[in-house]
mmCIF file of C-alpha atoms and ligand atoms in Angstrom:
data_model
loop_
_atom_site.group_PDB
_atom_site.id
_atom_site.type_symbol
_atom_site.label_atom_id
_atom_site.label_comp_id
_atom_site.label_asym_id
_atom_site.label_seq_id
_atom_site.Cartn_x
_atom_site.Cartn_y
_atom_site.Cartn_z
ATOM 1 C CA MET S 11 -71.672 5.854 -6.841
ATOM 2 C CA THR S 12 -67.886 6.399 -6.346
ATOM 3 C CA ASN S 13 -65.798 8.571 -8.708
ATOM 4 C CA GLN S 14 -65.198 6.501 -11.874
ATOM 5 C CA PHE S 15 -61.830 8.151 -12.509
ATOM 6 C CA ASP S 16 -60.534 6.749 -9.179
ATOM 7 C CA ASP S 17 -61.781 3.305 -10.104
ATOM 8 C CA THR S 18 -60.119 3.178 -13.507
ATOM 9 C CA ARG S 19 -56.412 3.176 -12.676
ATOM 10 C CA TYR S 20 -56.379 -0.636 -12.662
ATOM 11 C CA LEU S 21 -57.081 -0.443 -16.411
ATOM 12 C CA LEU S 22 -53.689 1.188 -17.015
ATOM 13 C CA LYS S 23 -52.113 -2.238 -17.414
ATOM 14 C CA PHE S 24 -54.075 -2.750 -20.670
ATOM 15 C CA ILE S 25 -52.380 0.322 -22.182
ATOM 16 C CA LEU S 26 -48.920 -0.693 -20.908
ATOM 17 C CA ALA S 27 -49.287 -4.253 -22.219
ATOM 18 C CA SER S 28 -50.512 -2.948 -25.582
ATOM 19 C CA ALA S 29 -47.489 -0.614 -25.906
ATOM 20 C CA PHE S 30 -45.132 -3.453 -24.949
ATOM 21 C CA CYS S 31 -46.651 -5.787 -27.559
ATOM 22 C CA PHE S 32 -46.369 -3.084 -30.230
ATOM 23 C CA PHE S 33 -42.706 -2.685 -29.242
ATOM 24 C CA ILE S 34 -42.077 -6.427 -29.785
ATOM 25 C CA GLY S 35 -44.150 -6.380 -32.973
ATOM 26 C CA THR S 36 -42.368 -3.413 -34.542
ATOM 27 C CA VAL S 37 -38.894 -4.742 -33.702
ATOM 28 C CA HIS S 38 -39.986 -8.081 -35.203
ATOM 29 C CA GLY S 39 -41.396 -6.253 -38.222
ATOM 30 C CA VAL S 40 -38.145 -4.387 -38.914
ATOM 31 C CA LEU S 41 -35.972 -7.471 -38.354
ATOM 32 C CA GLN S 42 -38.003 -9.512 -40.824
ATOM 33 C CA VAL S 43 -37.191 -7.083 -43.657
ATOM 34 C CA ILE S 44 -33.434 -6.927 -42.995
ATOM 35 C CA SER S 45 -31.892 -8.924 -45.859
ATOM 36 C CA PRO S 46 -29.966 -11.803 -44.117
ATOM 37 C CA ILE S 47 -32.968 -12.486 -41.871
ATOM 38 C CA ARG S 48 -35.336 -12.046 -44.818
ATOM 39 C CA ALA S 49 -33.253 -14.561 -46.842
ATOM 40 C CA TRP S 50 -33.325 -17.071 -43.929
ATOM 41 C CA LEU S 51 -37.109 -16.668 -43.548
ATOM 42 C CA ASP S 52 -37.619 -17.160 -47.310
ATOM 43 C CA SER S 53 -35.426 -20.286 -47.244
ATOM 44 C CA ILE S 54 -37.717 -21.875 -44.632
ATOM 45 C CA GLY S 55 -40.966 -21.114 -46.462
ATOM 46 C CA SER S 56 -42.099 -17.663 -45.257
ATOM 47 C CA PRO S 57 -44.665 -16.195 -45.861
ATOM 48 C CA TYR S 58 -46.433 -19.011 -47.745
ATOM 49 C CA GLY S 59 -45.887 -22.053 -45.571
ATOM 50 C CA GLY S 60 -43.531 -24.233 -43.583
ATOM 51 C CA PRO S 61 -41.701 -23.092 -40.447
ATOM 52 C CA GLY S 62 -41.118 -19.622 -41.900
ATOM 53 C CA HIS S 63 -44.869 -18.971 -42.064
ATOM 54 C CA MET S 64 -45.089 -19.303 -38.278
ATOM 55 C CA ILE S 65 -42.624 -16.431 -37.783
ATOM 56 C CA ASP S 66 -43.764 -14.259 -40.700
ATOM 57 C CA PRO S 67 -46.640 -13.412 -40.910
ATOM 58 C CA LEU S 68 -48.348 -15.392 -38.118
ATOM 59 C CA ALA S 69 -46.260 -14.394 -35.073
ATOM 60 C CA HIS S 70 -45.701 -10.862 -36.308
ATOM 61 C CA ALA S 71 -49.358 -10.178 -37.225
ATOM 62 C CA HIS S 72 -50.761 -11.650 -34.012
ATOM 63 C CA ILE S 73 -48.455 -9.891 -31.515
ATOM 64 C CA ASN S 74 -49.369 -6.578 -33.175
ATOM 65 C CA VAL S 75 -53.061 -7.152 -33.817
ATOM 66 C CA ILE S 76 -54.004 -9.086 -30.660
ATOM 67 C CA GLY S 77 -51.276 -7.901 -28.265
ATOM 68 C CA GLY S 78 -51.315 -4.317 -29.495
ATOM 69 C CA VAL S 79 -54.732 -3.538 -30.942
ATOM 70 C CA VAL S 80 -57.155 -5.950 -29.247
ATOM 71 C CA ILE S 81 -55.761 -5.577 -25.716
ATOM 72 C CA PHE S 82 -55.969 -1.781 -26.106
ATOM 73 C CA ILE S 83 -59.596 -2.036 -27.309
ATOM 74 C CA MET S 84 -60.454 -4.299 -24.344
ATOM 75 C CA GLY S 85 -59.055 -1.765 -21.865
ATOM 76 C CA ALA S 86 -60.609 1.185 -23.691
ATOM 77 C CA SER S 87 -64.080 -0.388 -23.780
ATOM 78 C CA TYR S 88 -63.903 -1.272 -20.074
ATOM 79 C CA TYR S 89 -63.114 2.424 -19.460
ATOM 80 C CA LEU S 90 -65.540 3.959 -21.965
ATOM 81 C CA ILE S 91 -68.741 1.995 -21.179
ATOM 82 C CA PRO S 92 -69.055 3.414 -17.641
ATOM 83 C CA GLN S 93 -68.118 6.881 -18.969
ATOM 84 C CA ILE S 94 -70.722 6.759 -21.790
ATOM 85 C CA ALA S 95 -73.550 4.864 -20.107
ATOM 86 C CA GLY S 96 -72.986 5.778 -16.453
ATOM 87 C CA ILE S 97 -73.153 2.110 -15.407
ATOM 88 C CA ARG S 98 -70.604 -0.164 -13.732
ATOM 89 C CA ILE S 99 -68.815 -2.956 -15.532
ATOM 90 C CA TYR S 100 -70.470 -6.231 -14.418
ATOM 91 C CA SER S 101 -67.330 -7.745 -12.831
ATOM 92 C CA LYS S 102 -63.953 -6.173 -12.032
ATOM 93 C CA LYS S 103 -62.627 -9.704 -11.383
ATOM 94 C CA LEU S 104 -63.545 -10.653 -14.956
ATOM 95 C CA VAL S 105 -61.778 -7.516 -16.224
ATOM 96 C CA ASN S 106 -58.579 -8.836 -14.639
ATOM 97 C CA HIS S 107 -59.229 -12.317 -16.014
ATOM 98 C CA THR S 108 -59.692 -10.768 -19.474
ATOM 99 C CA PHE S 109 -56.323 -9.066 -19.138
ATOM 100 C CA TRP S 110 -54.245 -12.001 -17.823
ATOM 101 C CA TRP S 111 -55.712 -14.753 -20.023
ATOM 102 C CA THR S 112 -55.345 -12.627 -23.209
ATOM 103 C CA LEU S 113 -51.863 -11.353 -22.358
ATOM 104 C CA LEU S 114 -50.430 -14.708 -21.233
ATOM 105 C CA GLY S 115 -52.230 -16.306 -24.191
ATOM 106 C CA ILE S 116 -50.706 -13.978 -26.803
ATOM 107 C CA PHE S 117 -47.224 -14.307 -25.225
ATOM 108 C CA GLY S 118 -47.630 -18.094 -25.281
ATOM 109 C CA PHE S 119 -48.928 -17.988 -28.860
ATOM 110 C CA TYR S 120 -46.106 -15.691 -30.039
ATOM 111 C CA SER S 121 -43.313 -17.611 -28.310
ATOM 112 C CA THR S 122 -44.661 -20.962 -29.514
ATOM 113 C CA LEU S 123 -44.712 -19.731 -33.123
ATOM 114 C CA MET S 124 -41.204 -18.259 -32.750
ATOM 115 C CA VAL S 125 -39.648 -21.288 -30.993
ATOM 116 C CA PHE S 126 -41.144 -23.875 -33.368
ATOM 117 C CA GLY S 127 -40.542 -21.650 -36.399
ATOM 118 C CA ILE S 128 -36.818 -21.326 -35.587
ATOM 119 C CA TRP S 129 -36.433 -24.942 -34.365
ATOM 120 C CA GLU S 130 -38.190 -26.534 -37.351
ATOM 121 C CA GLY S 131 -36.523 -24.039 -39.706
ATOM 122 C CA GLN S 132 -33.081 -25.112 -38.545
ATOM 123 C CA ALA S 133 -34.053 -28.800 -38.856
ATOM 124 C CA LEU S 134 -35.364 -28.180 -42.385
ATOM 125 C CA LEU S 135 -32.133 -26.477 -43.490
ATOM 126 C CA ALA S 136 -29.998 -29.212 -41.862
ATOM 127 C CA ASN S 137 -32.015 -32.001 -43.543
ATOM 128 C CA PRO S 138 -33.357 -30.580 -46.846
ATOM 129 C CA ASP S 139 -34.113 -34.043 -48.303
ATOM 130 C CA ASN S 140 -35.526 -35.639 -45.158
ATOM 131 C CA ASP S 141 -38.727 -34.241 -43.669
ATOM 132 C CA ASP S 142 -38.669 -36.660 -40.717
ATOM 133 C CA ALA S 143 -36.479 -34.317 -38.676
ATOM 134 C CA VAL S 144 -39.021 -31.489 -39.012
ATOM 135 C CA GLN S 145 -41.962 -33.822 -38.322
ATOM 136 C CA ALA S 146 -40.221 -35.162 -35.189
ATOM 137 C CA ILE S 147 -40.380 -31.608 -33.792
ATOM 138 C CA HIS S 148 -43.723 -30.623 -35.303
ATOM 139 C CA ARG S 149 -45.631 -33.364 -33.459
ATOM 140 C CA TYR S 150 -45.174 -31.347 -30.253
ATOM 141 C CA TYR S 151 -46.391 -28.139 -31.947
ATOM 142 C CA GLY S 152 -50.081 -29.166 -32.129
ATOM 143 C CA PRO S 153 -50.734 -29.691 -28.404
ATOM 144 C CA VAL S 154 -48.667 -26.631 -27.389
ATOM 145 C CA ILE S 155 -50.300 -24.200 -29.858
ATOM 146 C CA ALA S 156 -53.751 -25.613 -28.985
ATOM 147 C CA THR S 157 -53.123 -24.972 -25.266
ATOM 148 C CA VAL S 158 -51.918 -21.374 -25.634
ATOM 149 C CA SER S 159 -54.617 -20.614 -28.244
ATOM 150 C CA THR S 160 -57.266 -21.822 -25.799
ATOM 151 C CA GLY S 161 -55.790 -19.564 -23.105
ATOM 152 C CA MET S 162 -56.006 -16.600 -25.494
ATOM 153 C CA GLY S 163 -59.549 -17.646 -26.432
ATOM 154 C CA VAL S 164 -60.588 -17.685 -22.767
ATOM 155 C CA GLY S 165 -59.439 -14.064 -22.509
ATOM 156 C CA PHE S 166 -61.666 -13.090 -25.478
ATOM 157 C CA TRP S 167 -64.697 -15.083 -24.203
ATOM 158 C CA VAL S 168 -64.473 -13.666 -20.651
ATOM 159 C CA TYR S 169 -64.329 -10.195 -22.230
ATOM 160 C CA PHE S 170 -67.407 -10.866 -24.426
ATOM 161 C CA PHE S 171 -69.336 -12.257 -21.435
ATOM 162 C CA ASN S 172 -68.414 -9.323 -19.163
ATOM 163 C CA ILE S 173 -69.320 -6.742 -21.830
ATOM 164 C CA PHE S 174 -72.598 -8.440 -22.824
ATOM 165 C CA VAL S 175 -73.758 -8.820 -19.194
ATOM 166 C CA THR S 176 -72.835 -5.172 -18.545
ATOM 167 C CA ILE S 177 -74.760 -3.988 -21.622
ATOM 168 C CA LYS S 178 -77.722 -6.181 -20.643
ATOM 169 C CA GLN S 179 -77.945 -4.142 -17.402
ATOM 170 C CA PHE S 180 -78.004 -0.962 -19.533
ATOM 171 C CA LYS S 181 -81.014 -1.754 -21.754
ATOM 172 C CA PRO S 182 -83.789 -1.152 -19.134
ATOM 173 C CA SER S 183 -82.521 2.424 -18.582
ATOM 174 C CA ILE S 184 -82.882 3.218 -22.341
ATOM 175 C CA GLN S 185 -86.531 2.133 -22.331
ATOM 176 C CA SER S 186 -87.346 4.071 -19.113
ATOM 177 C CA LYS S 187 -85.984 7.281 -20.743
ATOM 178 C CA GLN S 188 -88.256 6.982 -23.842
ATOM 179 C CA PRO S 189 -91.517 9.124 -23.767
HETATM 180 C C1 HEM C 216 -42.068 -0.949 -38.069
HETATM 181 C C2 HEM C 216 -43.186 -1.631 -38.013
HETATM 182 C C3 HEM C 216 -43.535 -2.734 -38.952
HETATM 183 C C4 HEM C 216 -42.856 -3.289 -39.982
HETATM 184 C C5 HEM C 216 -41.482 -2.974 -40.520
HETATM 185 C C6 HEM C 216 -43.694 -4.302 -40.516
HETATM 186 C C7 HEM C 216 -43.355 -5.145 -41.593
HETATM 187 C C8 HEM C 216 -44.219 -6.060 -42.167
HETATM 188 C C9 HEM C 216 -43.908 -6.850 -43.328
HETATM 189 C C10 HEM C 216 -42.621 -6.875 -44.097
HETATM 190 C C11 HEM C 216 -45.004 -7.586 -43.600
HETATM 191 C C12 HEM C 216 -45.196 -8.533 -44.764
HETATM 192 C C13 HEM C 216 -44.828 -9.970 -44.435
HETATM 193 C C14 HEM C 216 -44.894 -10.861 -45.605
HETATM 194 O O1 HEM C 216 -45.434 -10.484 -46.613
HETATM 195 O O2 HEM C 216 -44.412 -11.952 -45.416
HETATM 196 C C15 HEM C 216 -45.975 -7.282 -42.611
HETATM 197 C C16 HEM C 216 -47.218 -7.873 -42.558
HETATM 198 C C17 HEM C 216 -48.188 -7.580 -41.620
HETATM 199 N N1 HEM C 216 -48.069 -6.678 -40.597
HETATM 200 FE FE1 HEM C 216 -46.461 -5.515 -40.205
HETATM 201 N N2 HEM C 216 -44.859 -4.319 -39.843
HETATM 202 C C18 HEM C 216 -44.812 -3.383 -38.876
HETATM 203 C C19 HEM C 216 -45.787 -3.066 -37.952
HETATM 204 C C20 HEM C 216 -47.047 -3.660 -37.886
HETATM 205 C C21 HEM C 216 -48.107 -3.278 -36.977
HETATM 206 C C22 HEM C 216 -48.012 -2.191 -35.894
HETATM 207 C C23 HEM C 216 -49.176 -4.077 -37.237
HETATM 208 C C24 HEM C 216 -50.583 -4.125 -36.616
HETATM 209 C C25 HEM C 216 -51.102 -3.303 -35.751
HETATM 210 C C26 HEM C 216 -48.765 -4.965 -38.294
HETATM 211 C C27 HEM C 216 -49.574 -5.946 -38.811
HETATM 212 C C28 HEM C 216 -49.253 -6.700 -39.913
HETATM 213 C C29 HEM C 216 -50.183 -7.654 -40.527
HETATM 214 C C30 HEM C 216 -51.613 -7.926 -40.127
HETATM 215 C C31 HEM C 216 -49.500 -8.195 -41.591
HETATM 216 C C32 HEM C 216 -50.060 -9.207 -42.618
HETATM 217 C C33 HEM C 216 -49.770 -10.617 -42.218
HETATM 218 C C34 HEM C 216 -50.258 -11.544 -43.292
HETATM 219 O O3 HEM C 216 -49.749 -11.500 -44.377
HETATM 220 O O4 HEM C 216 -51.189 -12.329 -42.988
HETATM 221 N N3 HEM C 216 -47.470 -4.681 -38.677
HETATM 222 N N4 HEM C 216 -45.478 -6.345 -41.744
#
């Protein structure tokens, strides 16, 4: 078997992407408490509903929790399983699919929530007595958010499959070690 440390450098991108998402998430987090921005978010329904809810808390929570935390955990588990169990990850190709589907998915999810949150928010403030303007925009939101959410979901499901198949390989070795 080759040296696992040599094989693992391709996992570095998980850590870099996680740090980048935390950067976006923390800048977003600070901006959303600065009073003029906070007042604008409140005026469009944040955090309870309406366009504001898309920006705060949905976009903010997801870029931090999925972009920052989950992507880090994915990379860490792909590194740690071979280290702990001495077995190879089932598919390196699926590791890269995990990374790109989850990362492009969370960027799509975040930017969709931000674009529609701002766009619908502006329409709401420009037409406070007429919801048609907001609805005229919102009808595009459904298909777009469904598409990017599915992309993000594919990243999670590829990860689950790759981990479960890897662990399945591991079980026989546990039994052979028992007296
Ligand atoms: C400087 C950094 C951050 C600031 C200033 C900040 C600020 C905030 C604020 C003001 C809220 C409340 C929003 C509301 O009640 O409408 C919030 C909610 C939240 N934040 Fe942060 N945040 C920061 C970093 C993070 C990080 C790193 C994570 C995750 C790893 C995170 C995850 C969340 C979650 C899960 C919520 C709850 C969303 C919900 O209500 O459903 N935040 N943050």
